[in-house]
Every structure is written in C-alpha cells, then in structure tokens.
Amino acid sequence: MNLKLDYKKTIKVGFAFAIIQCFWVVYDYVIPLLIDNAFGLSNAMRGLIMGLDNLLALFMLPLFGKISDSCKSKYGRRTPFIVLGTLAAIVLMIFIPVTTASQLKEANVIRNDLETRFIEDAAFRQEKLTEFYDDAESGENKYISKIVFDELSGKISKEEFVNLTTDDEAGYFNRFAKDGMNRYINDQVYNQVTKQHSVRLVFFILVLFLVLVAMGTYRSPAVALMPDVTPKPLRSQANAIINLAGGVGGAIATITYMVGFLINENGYVGIYIANALSMGILLLCFIKLVNEPKMVDECRRICEEYGITDEDDEAVDLKEQEAEDGVTADKAADEAVLSAEKQKLKKSKTISFLLILASIFMWFMGYNAVSSNLSIYIVNVLGCTPFIGTVVSAASMAVSAVAFIPVGMLAVKIGRKKSIMLGLLFATVSFVCVFLFIKPQWGTSVKAIMFALFYLIAGFGLIVVNVNTFPMVVELSSAKDVGKYTGYYYMATMSAQAITPYIGGLFMDHLSNRSLFAYSAVCVIISIVLMALVKHGDSKPLPKKKVYEMMEDVD
C-alpha cells in the first residue's frame, strides 16, 4: 500500500500559513501606495523602506526557527509562537495607517490641487513640461529618466512636448510626460509636508518595525509545522495544499483591500481594521482545529510503519553516491572507504544545499522586485485606479491558484528540481513579455488586460517554484532541526527581499519603469542556472508499507 497524504490534516495546518499570507498580501500591495501617497518618496527610497522588513526578518526568522525547535510546550513546538505572534501583530498593525492619517490628509490636498492644475491650467502645464524637458536635456533627469528622454527626443520636438495635454490621442502624454508629472507632485509632497513633519515618517517606520518584529516571531515556526506533521516524500504535495491555504488567506486580504479602495481610495484605516479581523478569525480556526502534539505523534507512527527515517534517507543517498563513484559492495564494507564516501556525500549535500539557497535568493531577487513595486506600476504606469489595480492583481491570483494541487502532483511525477526550473522558465517568459510588449501609448484598458495575461504566467511560475523550493530545503534536514532549516530558507528569501525593492526602484528612477522587468528576468535566469547544478534534495519515490505491517492489517 502506497503512502498517501492526509489532506484534511494538511488543510488544518494550512490555517497558520493563511494567517501569514493574509497579512503580507495587504502589506505588499497597500504599504507602497501608502508610502507613495503620504510621503512622496522616490522609488528607490520607497524600496529601501519596503526592504527593511526583510532585513529584520533575515535575523529573526532563523533565530525563532531554531528557538521553536527547542520549545517543549504542552501545546507543541510551533503553536505558542503562532498564537502569540499573531495576536501581537493584530494589535500593532492597526497603528500603521493611524500614524499616517494627518500626513496623508495634507499630502492629498497638495496632490489633488496639482493634478487639477495640470489638467485645467494650460499655462501651468506648459511651464512644468518646459521645466521637465530642460531638466532632462541638461542631463539631470530628475523628472524624466534618460532612457525615456532619448525616446522622446526621437518622436516629438520640445515645442510639441510642451504643448501636450492629458487627452493627447497619440498617447504621448502618458508615454513621456505623466511619469515626470508624478515625480514632480511627489517632490512637492515631500518638500512641503514630509520634510516639515519628518517625525511622522520616523514614527511610521517605528510602528512598521514593531509590527514586523511580531510577524517575524512566528513565520518560521508556522511554516515548519507542515514538515513536522508530514512524511518527507509527501512534502511537495503537502506544500501545495499549504500554499493553497495561503492563497485563501491572500484572497481574503485581496477582497479586503479591493472593497476598501472601492469605497474610498484613501481608506487605509478601514482596510487594516478589516484585515486584523480576518487574521483573528483565521487564528481562532487554527486554535480550534490543530492539535500539534497529536499530529506530530501520528506522523511519527506513519513514518515508522513505512520505514521512513533520516538515517534511511542517508543510507539511500550513500548507495547512490557509491554507484555514481563505482564503489563495489566489498569495498564499501571497508571502514576507511565507507567513511570517505560519507564525507564525500556530506560535502555534496552541503554544496547542493548552498546552491538551492542561492537559486532561491536569485528567484526572490527577481520576483520580489516586481511584486514590491506592483501596485505602483499598475497605478502609475498602466494608469489604473487603486481599485482597478486590485482587480488585475486578484484576477491573476485567482486563475493561477487553480494550479496549486496539480503542481504538487507534478513534483511527484517529474521531481522537484525539474518542476522548479519549469516554473522559473514561466516567470522569465512573463517578465520578458511585459518588458517588450506593454506599450505606454496604449489605452489603459488594453495595457491592463495585456499585463494581467502576462502576469498570470509569472503567477503560475511562482506557484510551481514556491511549492517545491521549501521541501527541497527541509529534505536535507532531520526531524530535530526542521525549524533551523526553515530559518535558512527564509534567510535566503528575506535577504533578497531586503535589497531588491531598492535596486528595482533605482532601475525605475534612472532608466524606466518597464526596465524593472528586464532586471527581474535576468535574476530569474541566474536562478535557473544555479538550480541546474543541484544534485540533492529532490523528491524520492513514494514508499510502500512494510510487508509484515500489511499482513498485520489483514489479520
């Protein structure tokens, strides 16, 4: 009898990941807009703030993963961290939009006034467009990046540019002037409000820091719970279910900010209150449904029945290494040879482990550069409102989520490594298509539809990669240090996410907004190369129940 995944138990455990995704989906989409609208910072500075949370997590996630490994609570190793961390995050996150209320109100007065003047006051518009053109021509490129100006100067003259209007039928205003207009407005918000009340920005970052500390205390324990209660050969399938549960949490969060922006484009307080309630309800479901000690004991019993142990995995890998090296059974019996083979295997596994982490690092360098700037790209480049942006994002998420379970099964058929490389290829194709084929002169609806279709490809790639990378990492761990290896996994992901929003912002500031996708594509291609060199951590064939156990079942 083949080993089978307990879907019901896995779904229950998935509530922990649903809580996490409920927070991060709102954070990744809403916080960039909040920073942009309230403080008027540059793309690079906004990216720096968005990356700070990941810099913090770089230290916290391995630490709390290791601490949870040693926890001896009667509620289990992971559950206390999940419950207490979620409660702290729920209380603190309400203060994120509250701290920016006054700042946002003053910034919106300036923003709305300038946007209206650009549309209605021809003399003001011409004055500013002249300023933008002269600045770019002098090489300052404060308002129009060099790559955009080079294209502009080959299309229209300075006189034609200065006389552009917002209803320009050729699309030149959206193509060449709109980004400069947005940068100018942000400059005015920063100079007139943010600089005058810099303590507000400091206080906002402080509150953000406390919320992220709360989230950092339980992310590794929550993710480590799945491998704690799942036999190794089933972890890709289980991770697909866990990610599907996370997708449900993300969908709840998406609906939250979709409705929030539909009611009020500046309804950040309402969005975060609703999201806190959603996280609280999911936490209650987790507490009610998950008995961690009982689930861990069940997993241990199943592993014993099917002969799944860490030592057995090492023995299998050792035999494979011996076969690869041409070592005979007689030679392997010799202690010296056997010891050398073990050392060689250990080194090979360490190299594979580091390559997996490096591949994951480059994958998140590419994907998070896009995801952390997604709401800004949709609003400022595609020209969508925040609400329409949520529809584009939600549509892509909903369609790609259908792939979670098939992707888990795919790993059983072709292995984790091949599945990951396939997912990375999909993401590369997506980013290249956005870079090459989304044209600024197109209408907003056409750009939004085309972007949603291309981004859907990346969404599918994301699922394939994320379902399989974490199981590859913990495949190389033992039962006693799953939390530590989970921390290593997040060390790779968070270190990438700490720096890539800033680098992506630099590309947007100094080249063009769409150059972000070229940068991301290059990062993902490097990730493919690194993954191709990995030799260990792939899924193994599903074991069958021991013969004597099957006979006992018949008796």
PDB file of N, CA and C in Angstrom, residues 176 285 487:
ATOM      1  N   PHE A 176       5.431  60.037 -22.213  1.00  0.00           N
ATOM      2  CA  PHE A 176       6.605  60.835 -21.890  1.00  0.00           C
ATOM      3  C   PHE A 176       6.430  61.820 -20.738  1.00  0.00           C
ATOM      4  N   CYS A 285      -9.765  29.637  14.054  1.00  0.00           N
ATOM      5  CA  CYS A 285      -9.922  28.366  13.330  1.00  0.00           C
ATOM      6  C   CYS A 285      -8.712  27.465  13.565  1.00  0.00           C
ATOM      7  N   GLY A 487      14.450  28.363   8.888  1.00  0.00           N
ATOM      8  CA  GLY A 487      15.085  29.671   9.054  1.00  0.00           C
ATOM      9  C   GLY A 487      16.087  29.968   7.953  1.00  0.00           C
TER      10      GLY A 487
END
